[in-house]
CSV table of N, CA and C in Angstrom, one decimal:
chain,number,residue,atom,x,y,z
D,1173,MET,N,5.6,6.4,-18.3
D,1173,MET,CA,4.4,6.5,-19.1
D,1173,MET,C,3.3,5.5,-18.5
D,1174,LEU,N,3.8,4.3,-18.4
D,1174,LEU,CA,3.0,3.3,-17.8
D,1174,LEU,C,2.7,3.5,-16.3
D,1175,ALA,N,3.6,4.1,-15.6
D,1175,ALA,CA,3.4,4.3,-14.2
D,1175,ALA,C,2.3,5.3,-14.0
D,1176,LYS,N,2.1,6.2,-14.9
D,1176,LYS,CA,0.9,7.2,-14.8
D,1176,LYS,C,-0.4,6.6,-15.3
D,1177,ASP,N,-0.3,5.9,-16.4
D,1177,ASP,CA,-1.6,5.3,-17.0
D,1177,ASP,C,-1.2,4.0,-17.7
D,1178,ALA,N,-1.5,2.9,-17.0
D,1178,ALA,CA,-1.2,1.6,-17.4
D,1178,ALA,C,-2.2,1.1,-18.5
D,1179,SER,N,-3.3,1.9,-18.8
D,1179,SER,CA,-4.3,1.4,-19.7
D,1179,SER,C,-3.9,1.9,-21.1
D,1180,ARG,N,-2.8,2.6,-21.3
D,1180,ARG,CA,-2.4,3.1,-22.7
D,1180,ARG,C,-2.1,1.9,-23.6
D,1181,SER,N,-2.4,2.0,-24.8
D,1181,SER,CA,-2.1,0.9,-25.7
D,1181,SER,C,-0.6,0.9,-26.1
D,1182,TYR,N,-0.1,-0.2,-26.6
D,1182,TYR,CA,1.2,-0.2,-27.1
D,1182,TYR,C,1.5,0.7,-28.2
D,1183,ALA,N,0.4,0.9,-29.0
D,1183,ALA,CA,0.6,1.9,-30.2
D,1183,ALA,C,0.7,3.3,-29.6
D,1184,ASP,N,-0.1,3.7,-28.6
D,1184,ASP,CA,0.0,5.0,-28.0
D,1184,ASP,C,1.4,5.2,-27.4
D,1185,LEU,N,1.8,4.2,-26.7
D,1185,LEU,CA,3.1,4.3,-26.1
D,1185,LEU,C,4.2,4.4,-27.1
D,1186,GLY,N,4.1,3.7,-28.2
D,1186,GLY,CA,5.1,3.7,-29.2
D,1186,GLY,C,5.2,5.1,-29.8
D,1187,GLU,N,4.1,5.7,-30.0
D,1187,GLU,CA,4.1,7.1,-30.6
D,1187,GLU,C,4.8,8.1,-29.7
D,1188,ILE,N,4.6,7.9,-28.4
D,1188,ILE,CA,5.3,8.8,-27.4
D,1188,ILE,C,6.7,8.6,-27.3
D,1189,VAL,N,7.2,7.3,-27.4
D,1189,VAL,CA,8.6,7.0,-27.1
D,1189,VAL,C,9.3,6.8,-28.5
D,1190,HIS,N,8.6,6.9,-29.6
D,1190,HIS,CA,9.1,6.7,-31.0
D,1190,HIS,C,9.7,5.3,-31.2
D,1191,LEU,N,8.8,4.4,-30.8
D,1191,LEU,CA,9.1,2.9,-31.1
D,1191,LEU,C,7.9,2.3,-31.7
D,1192,SER,N,8.1,1.1,-32.4
D,1192,SER,CA,7.0,0.5,-33.0
D,1192,SER,C,6.2,-0.3,-31.9
D,1193,LYS,N,5.0,-0.7,-32.2
D,1193,LYS,CA,4.1,-1.4,-31.3
D,1193,LYS,C,4.8,-2.7,-30.8
D,1194,PRO,N,5.4,-3.5,-31.7
D,1194,PRO,CA,6.1,-4.7,-31.2
D,1194,PRO,C,7.3,-4.4,-30.3
D,1195,ALA,N,8.0,-3.4,-30.6
D,1195,ALA,CA,9.2,-3.0,-29.8
D,1195,ALA,C,8.7,-2.6,-28.4
D,1196,VAL,N,7.6,-1.9,-28.3
D,1196,VAL,CA,7.0,-1.5,-27.0
D,1196,VAL,C,6.6,-2.7,-26.2
D,1197,HIS,N,5.9,-3.7,-26.9
D,1197,HIS,CA,5.4,-4.9,-26.3
D,1197,HIS,C,6.6,-5.7,-25.8
D,1198,ASP,N,7.7,-5.8,-26.6
D,1198,ASP,CA,8.8,-6.5,-26.0
D,1198,ASP,C,9.5,-5.8,-24.8
D,1199,ARG,N,9.5,-4.5,-24.9
D,1199,ARG,CA,10.1,-3.8,-23.7
D,1199,ARG,C,9.2,-3.9,-22.5
D,1200,VAL,N,8.0,-3.9,-22.6
D,1200,VAL,CA,7.1,-4.1,-21.4
D,1200,VAL,C,7.2,-5.5,-20.9
D,1201,LYS,N,7.3,-6.5,-21.8
D,1201,LYS,CA,7.5,-7.9,-21.4
D,1201,LYS,C,8.7,-8.1,-20.6
D,1202,ARG,N,9.8,-7.4,-21.1
D,1202,ARG,CA,11.1,-7.5,-20.4
D,1202,ARG,C,11.0,-6.8,-19.1
D,1203,LEU,N,10.4,-5.7,-18.9
D,1203,LEU,CA,10.2,-5.0,-17.7
D,1203,LEU,C,9.4,-5.9,-16.7
D,1204,ARG,N,8.5,-6.6,-17.1
D,1204,ARG,CA,7.7,-7.5,-16.3
D,1204,ARG,C,8.6,-8.7,-15.9
D,1205,ARG,N,9.4,-9.3,-16.8
D,1205,ARG,CA,10.2,-10.4,-16.5
D,1205,ARG,C,11.3,-10.0,-15.5
D,1206,GLU,N,11.8,-8.8,-15.6
D,1206,GLU,CA,12.9,-8.3,-14.7
D,1206,GLU,C,12.3,-7.8,-13.4
D,1207,GLY,N,11.0,-7.8,-13.2
D,1207,GLY,CA,10.4,-7.4,-12.0
D,1207,GLY,C,10.2,-5.9,-11.8
D,1208,VAL,N,10.6,-5.2,-12.8
D,1208,VAL,CA,10.4,-3.7,-12.7
D,1208,VAL,C,8.9,-3.4,-12.6
D,1209,ILE,N,8.1,-4.0,-13.5
D,1209,ILE,CA,6.7,-3.9,-13.4
D,1209,ILE,C,6.2,-5.1,-12.6
D,1210,LYS,N,5.8,-4.8,-11.5
D,1210,LYS,CA,5.3,-6.0,-10.6
D,1210,LYS,C,3.9,-6.5,-11.0
D,1211,SER,N,3.0,-5.5,-11.3
D,1211,SER,CA,1.7,-5.9,-11.6
D,1211,SER,C,1.0,-4.7,-12.2
D,1212,THR,N,-0.1,-4.9,-12.8
D,1212,THR,CA,-1.0,-3.8,-13.4
D,1212,THR,C,-2.3,-3.9,-12.6
D,1213,VAL,N,-2.5,-2.9,-11.8
D,1213,VAL,CA,-3.7,-2.9,-11.0
D,1213,VAL,C,-4.5,-1.6,-11.2
D,1214,ALA,N,-5.9,-1.7,-10.9
D,1214,ALA,CA,-6.7,-0.5,-10.7
D,1214,ALA,C,-6.5,0.1,-9.4
D,1215,ILE,N,-6.2,1.5,-9.3
D,1215,ILE,CA,-6.1,2.1,-8.0
D,1215,ILE,C,-7.4,2.7,-7.7
D,1216,LEU,N,-8.0,2.1,-6.6
D,1216,LEU,CA,-9.4,2.4,-6.2
D,1216,LEU,C,-9.5,3.5,-5.2
D,1217,ASP,N,-10.5,4.3,-5.3
D,1217,ASP,CA,-10.8,5.4,-4.4
D,1217,ASP,C,-11.4,4.9,-3.1
D,1218,GLY,N,-10.7,4.9,-2.0
D,1218,GLY,CA,-11.1,4.3,-0.8
D,1218,GLY,C,-12.4,5.0,-0.3
D,1219,CYS,N,-12.5,6.3,-0.4
D,1219,CYS,CA,-13.7,7.0,0.0
D,1219,CYS,C,-15.0,6.6,-0.7
D,1220,LYS,N,-14.8,6.4,-2.1
D,1220,LYS,CA,-15.9,6.0,-2.8
D,1220,LYS,C,-16.3,4.5,-2.5
D,1221,LEU,N,-15.4,3.8,-1.9
D,1221,LEU,CA,-15.7,2.4,-1.5
D,1221,LEU,C,-16.3,2.3,0.0
D,1222,GLY,N,-16.4,3.5,0.5
D,1222,GLY,CA,-16.9,3.6,1.9
D,1222,GLY,C,-15.9,3.6,3.0
D,1223,ARG,N,-14.6,3.5,2.6
D,1223,ARG,CA,-13.5,3.4,3.6
D,1223,ARG,C,-13.0,4.9,3.7
D,1224,THR,N,-13.6,5.7,4.5
D,1224,THR,CA,-13.3,7.1,4.5
D,1224,THR,C,-12.3,7.6,5.6
D,1225,LEU,N,-11.9,6.6,6.4
D,1225,LEU,CA,-11.0,6.9,7.5
D,1225,LEU,C,-9.6,6.4,7.3
D,1226,LEU,N,-8.7,7.2,6.8
D,1226,LEU,CA,-7.4,6.8,6.6
D,1226,LEU,C,-6.5,7.1,7.8
D,1227,THR,N,-5.9,6.0,8.3
D,1227,THR,CA,-5.1,6.1,9.5
D,1227,THR,C,-3.8,5.4,9.4
D,1228,PHE,N,-2.7,5.9,10.0
D,1228,PHE,CA,-1.5,5.2,10.1
D,1228,PHE,C,-1.3,4.8,11.6
D,1229,LEU,N,-0.9,3.6,11.8
D,1229,LEU,CA,-0.7,3.1,13.1
D,1229,LEU,C,0.8,2.8,13.2
D,1230,VAL,N,1.4,3.2,14.3
D,1230,VAL,CA,2.8,2.8,14.7
D,1230,VAL,C,2.7,1.9,16.0
D,1231,VAL,N,3.0,0.7,15.7
D,1231,VAL,CA,2.9,-0.4,16.8
D,1231,VAL,C,4.2,-0.7,17.2
D,1232,ASP,N,4.4,-0.7,18.6
D,1232,ASP,CA,5.7,-1.1,19.2
D,1232,ASP,C,5.5,-2.4,19.9
D,1233,THR,N,6.4,-3.4,19.6
D,1233,THR,CA,6.2,-4.7,20.1
D,1233,THR,C,7.4,-5.0,21.0
D,1234,SER,N,7.3,-6.0,21.8
D,1234,SER,CA,8.4,-6.5,22.7
D,1234,SER,C,9.3,-7.5,22.1
D,1235,SER,N,8.9,-8.0,20.9
D,1235,SER,CA,9.7,-9.1,20.3
D,1235,SER,C,9.4,-9.1,18.8
D,1236,TYR,N,10.3,-9.8,18.1
D,1236,TYR,CA,10.0,-9.9,16.6
D,1236,TYR,C,8.9,-11.0,16.4
D,1237,SER,N,8.7,-11.9,17.4
D,1237,SER,CA,7.6,-12.9,17.2
D,1237,SER,C,6.3,-12.2,17.3
D,1238,ALA,N,6.2,-11.1,18.1
D,1238,ALA,CA,4.9,-10.3,18.2
D,1238,ALA,C,4.7,-9.6,16.9
D,1239,THR,N,5.8,-9.1,16.4
D,1239,THR,CA,5.7,-8.3,15.1
D,1239,THR,C,5.3,-9.3,14.0
D,1240,ARG,N,5.8,-10.5,14.0
D,1240,ARG,CA,5.4,-11.5,13.0
D,1240,ARG,C,3.9,-11.8,13.1
D,1241,GLN,N,3.5,-11.9,14.3
D,1241,GLN,CA,2.0,-12.2,14.5
D,1241,GLN,C,1.2,-11.1,13.9
D,1242,LEU,N,1.6,-9.8,14.0
D,1242,LEU,CA,0.9,-8.7,13.4
D,1242,LEU,C,0.9,-8.7,11.9
D,1243,LEU,N,1.9,-9.4,11.3
D,1243,LEU,CA,2.0,-9.4,9.8
D,1243,LEU,C,0.8,-10.2,9.3
D,1244,ALA,N,0.2,-11.0,10.1
D,1244,ALA,CA,-1.1,-11.7,9.6
D,1244,ALA,C,-2.2,-10.8,9.3
D,1245,LEU,N,-2.1,-9.5,9.8
D,1245,LEU,CA,-3.1,-8.6,9.4
D,1245,LEU,C,-3.2,-8.2,8.0
D,1246,ALA,N,-2.2,-8.7,7.2
D,1246,ALA,CA,-2.1,-8.4,5.8
D,1246,ALA,C,-3.3,-8.9,5.0
D,1247,GLU,N,-4.0,-9.9,5.7
D,1247,GLU,CA,-5.1,-10.6,5.1
D,1247,GLU,C,-6.4,-9.8,5.1
D,1248,ARG,N,-6.4,-8.8,6.0
D,1248,ARG,CA,-7.6,-8.0,6.2
D,1248,ARG,C,-7.7,-6.9,5.1
D,1249,PRO,N,-8.9,-6.7,4.5
D,1249,PRO,CA,-9.0,-5.7,3.4
D,1249,PRO,C,-8.8,-4.3,3.8
D,1250,GLU,N,-9.0,-3.9,5.0
D,1250,GLU,CA,-8.8,-2.5,5.5
D,1250,GLU,C,-7.3,-2.2,5.7
D,1251,ILE,N,-6.5,-3.2,5.7
D,1251,ILE,CA,-5.0,-2.9,5.8
D,1251,ILE,C,-4.4,-2.8,4.4
D,1252,GLU,N,-3.9,-1.6,4.1
D,1252,GLU,CA,-3.4,-1.3,2.8
D,1252,GLU,C,-1.9,-1.6,2.8
D,1253,GLU,N,-1.2,-1.3,3.8
D,1253,GLU,CA,0.3,-1.5,3.9
D,1253,GLU,C,0.8,-1.9,5.2
D,1254,LEU,N,1.8,-2.7,5.3
D,1254,LEU,CA,2.4,-3.1,6.5
D,1254,LEU,C,4.0,-3.0,6.3
D,1255,HIS,N,4.7,-2.3,7.2
D,1255,HIS,CA,6.1,-2.1,7.1
D,1255,HIS,C,6.8,-2.3,8.5
D,1256,THR,N,7.8,-3.1,8.5
D,1256,THR,CA,8.6,-3.2,9.7
D,1256,THR,C,9.6,-2.0,9.6
D,1257,VAL,N,9.7,-1.2,10.7
D,1257,VAL,CA,10.5,0.0,10.7
D,1257,VAL,C,11.5,0.1,11.8
D,1258,ALA,N,12.5,1.0,11.5
D,1258,ALA,CA,13.5,1.3,12.6
D,1258,ALA,C,13.0,2.6,13.2
D,1259,GLY,N,13.3,2.8,14.5
D,1259,GLY,CA,12.9,4.1,15.1
D,1259,GLY,C,12.0,3.8,16.3
D,1260,ASP,N,11.0,4.6,16.6
D,1260,ASP,CA,10.2,4.5,17.8
D,1260,ASP,C,9.2,3.4,17.8
D,1261,GLY,N,8.9,2.7,16.7
D,1261,GLY,CA,8.0,1.6,16.7
D,1261,GLY,C,8.6,0.4,16.0
D,1262,SER,N,7.9,-0.7,15.9
D,1262,SER,CA,8.3,-1.8,15.3
D,1262,SER,C,7.7,-2.0,13.9
D,1263,LEU,N,6.4,-1.5,13.8
D,1263,LEU,CA,5.6,-1.8,12.6
D,1263,LEU,C,4.8,-0.5,12.3
D,1264,LEU,N,4.8,-0.2,11.0
D,1264,LEU,CA,3.9,0.9,10.5
D,1264,LEU,C,2.8,0.3,9.7
D,1265,ILE,N,1.6,0.6,10.0
D,1265,ILE,CA,0.4,0.0,9.3
D,1265,ILE,C,-0.5,1.1,8.7
D,1266,LYS,N,-0.7,1.0,7.4
D,1266,LYS,CA,-1.7,1.9,6.8
D,1266,LYS,C,-3.0,1.3,6.8
D,1267,VAL,N,-4.0,1.9,7.3
D,1267,VAL,CA,-5.3,1.4,7.5
D,1267,VAL,C,-6.4,2.3,6.8
D,1268,ARG,N,-7.3,1.8,6.0
D,1268,ARG,CA,-8.4,2.6,5.5
D,1268,ARG,C,-9.7,1.9,6.0
D,1269,ALA,N,-10.2,2.5,7.0
D,1269,ALA,CA,-11.4,1.9,7.7
D,1269,ALA,C,-12.7,2.6,7.2
D,1270,ASP,N,-13.8,1.9,7.5
D,1270,ASP,CA,-15.1,2.4,7.2
D,1270,ASP,C,-15.4,3.6,8.1
D,1271,ASP,N,-15.1,3.5,9.3
D,1271,ASP,CA,-15.5,4.5,10.3
D,1271,ASP,C,-14.7,4.4,11.6
D,1272,THR,N,-15.0,5.2,12.6
D,1272,THR,CA,-14.3,5.2,13.8
D,1272,THR,C,-14.5,3.8,14.6
D,1273,GLU,N,-15.8,3.3,14.5
D,1273,GLU,CA,-16.1,2.1,15.2
D,1273,GLU,C,-15.2,1.0,14.7
D,1274,SER,N,-15.1,0.9,13.3
D,1274,SER,CA,-14.3,-0.3,12.9
D,1274,SER,C,-12.8,-0.1,13.1
D,1275,LEU,N,-12.4,1.2,13.1
D,1275,LEU,CA,-11.0,1.5,13.5
D,1275,LEU,C,-10.8,1.1,15.0
D,1276,GLU,N,-11.7,1.4,15.8
D,1276,GLU,CA,-11.5,1.1,17.2
D,1276,GLU,C,-11.5,-0.4,17.5
D,1277,ALA,N,-12.3,-1.2,16.7
D,1277,ALA,CA,-12.4,-2.6,16.8
D,1277,ALA,C,-11.0,-3.2,16.5
D,1278,LEU,N,-10.4,-2.6,15.4
D,1278,LEU,CA,-9.1,-3.1,14.9
D,1278,LEU,C,-8.0,-2.8,16.0
D,1279,LEU,N,-8.1,-1.6,16.6
D,1279,LEU,CA,-7.1,-1.1,17.6
D,1279,LEU,C,-7.2,-2.1,18.8
D,1280,MET,N,-8.5,-2.4,19.2
D,1280,MET,CA,-8.6,-3.3,20.4
D,1280,MET,C,-8.0,-4.6,20.1
D,1281,GLU,N,-8.2,-5.1,18.9
D,1281,GLU,CA,-7.7,-6.4,18.5
D,1281,GLU,C,-6.1,-6.4,18.5
D,1282,ILE,N,-5.5,-5.3,18.0
D,1282,ILE,CA,-4.1,-5.2,18.0
D,1282,ILE,C,-3.6,-5.1,19.4
D,1283,GLN,N,-4.2,-4.3,20.2
D,1283,GLN,CA,-3.8,-4.0,21.6
D,1283,GLN,C,-3.9,-5.3,22.5
D,1284,SER,N,-4.7,-6.1,22.2
D,1284,SER,CA,-5.0,-7.4,22.9
D,1284,SER,C,-3.9,-8.5,22.7
D,1285,LEU,N,-3.1,-8.3,21.6
D,1285,LEU,CA,-2.2,-9.3,21.3
D,1285,LEU,C,-1.0,-9.3,22.3
D,1286,GLU,N,-0.5,-10.5,22.6
D,1286,GLU,CA,0.6,-10.5,23.5
D,1286,GLU,C,1.9,-10.0,22.8
D,1287,GLY,N,2.6,-9.2,23.6
D,1287,GLY,CA,3.8,-8.6,23.0
D,1287,GLY,C,3.6,-7.2,22.4
D,1288,VAL,N,2.4,-6.7,22.3
D,1288,VAL,CA,2.2,-5.4,21.8
D,1288,VAL,C,2.3,-4.4,22.9
D,1289,ARG,N,3.3,-3.5,22.9
D,1289,ARG,CA,3.6,-2.6,24.0
D,1289,ARG,C,2.7,-1.3,23.8
D,1290,SER,N,2.6,-0.8,22.6
D,1290,SER,CA,1.8,0.4,22.4
D,1290,SER,C,1.4,0.5,20.9
D,1291,VAL,N,0.3,1.3,20.8
D,1291,VAL,CA,-0.1,1.6,19.4
D,1291,VAL,C,-0.5,3.1,19.4
D,1292,ARG,N,0.2,3.8,18.4
D,1292,ARG,CA,-0.1,5.2,18.2
D,1292,ARG,C,-0.8,5.3,16.9
D,1293,SER,N,-1.9,6.1,16.9
D,1293,SER,CA,-2.7,6.3,15.7
D,1293,SER,C,-2.5,7.7,15.2
D,1294,TYR,N,-2.5,7.8,13.9
D,1294,TYR,CA,-2.4,9.1,13.2
D,1294,TYR,C,-3.5,9.1,12.1
D,1295,ILE,N,-4.5,9.9,12.3
D,1295,ILE,CA,-5.6,9.9,11.4
D,1295,ILE,C,-5.3,11.1,10.4
D,1296,ALA,N,-5.4,10.7,9.1
D,1296,ALA,CA,-5.2,11.7,8.0
D,1296,ALA,C,-6.4,12.5,7.9
D,1297,LEU,N,-6.2,13.8,7.8
D,1297,LEU,CA,-7.3,14.8,7.6
D,1297,LEU,C,-7.5,15.1,6.2
D,1298,SER,N,-6.4,15.2,5.4
D,1298,SER,CA,-6.4,15.4,4.0
D,1298,SER,C,-5.2,14.7,3.4
D,1299,THR,N,-5.4,14.3,2.1
D,1299,THR,CA,-4.3,13.6,1.4
D,1299,THR,C,-3.9,14.5,0.1
D,1300,PHE,N,-2.7,15.0,0.1
D,1300,PHE,CA,-2.4,15.8,-1.0
D,1300,PHE,C,-1.5,15.1,-2.0
D,1301,LEU,N,-0.9,13.9,-1.7
D,1301,LEU,CA,-0.1,13.2,-2.6
D,1301,LEU,C,-0.1,11.7,-2.1
D,1302,GLU,N,-0.5,10.9,-3.1
D,1302,GLU,CA,-0.4,9.4,-2.8
D,1302,GLU,C,0.0,8.8,-4.1
D,1303,ARG,N,1.2,8.2,-4.2
D,1303,ARG,CA,1.6,7.5,-5.4
D,1303,ARG,C,2.7,6.5,-5.1
D,1304,GLY,N,3.0,5.7,-6.1
D,1304,GLY,CA,4.0,4.7,-5.9
D,1304,GLY,C,5.3,5.3,-6.5
D,1305,PRO,N,6.4,4.5,-6.6
D,1305,PRO,CA,7.7,5.1,-7.1
D,1305,PRO,C,7.6,5.3,-8.6
D,1306,ALA,N,8.3,6.4,-8.9
D,1306,ALA,CA,8.3,6.8,-10.4
D,1306,ALA,C,9.7,6.6,-10.9
D,1307,PRO,N,9.8,6.2,-12.2
D,1307,PRO,CA,11.2,6.1,-12.7
D,1307,PRO,C,11.8,7.5,-12.9
D,1308,ASP,N,13.2,7.5,-12.9
D,1308,ASP,CA,13.9,8.7,-13.0
D,1308,ASP,C,13.6,9.4,-14.4
């Protein structure tokens, strides 16, 4: 319930799951304490914020120190996700850029770093599903 709409009141949730408002409050508090609920955030529409270019980058590096250096990109607002991966690359980066010029500037910055072997870009044309994990 909360994964779909975190703005629901404890009273509304209680009606759905047949629990009292205090019982729902206690359960949510426990889920937060146990780390099941990491945070409650607003999911923003990137296109409406002017970041219309969704791109996935697969970066191959020559060493883990080069990969670590790339993890500093987490501070940039256009970087939505960073994952170290097994397979053909070392790092998977989800980028939501304003336009091709800003994406190109980011690509040039990444490619100029010592230890970066290659960068492959995959520009999303359409997004049909985008969500976080859901409970069973």
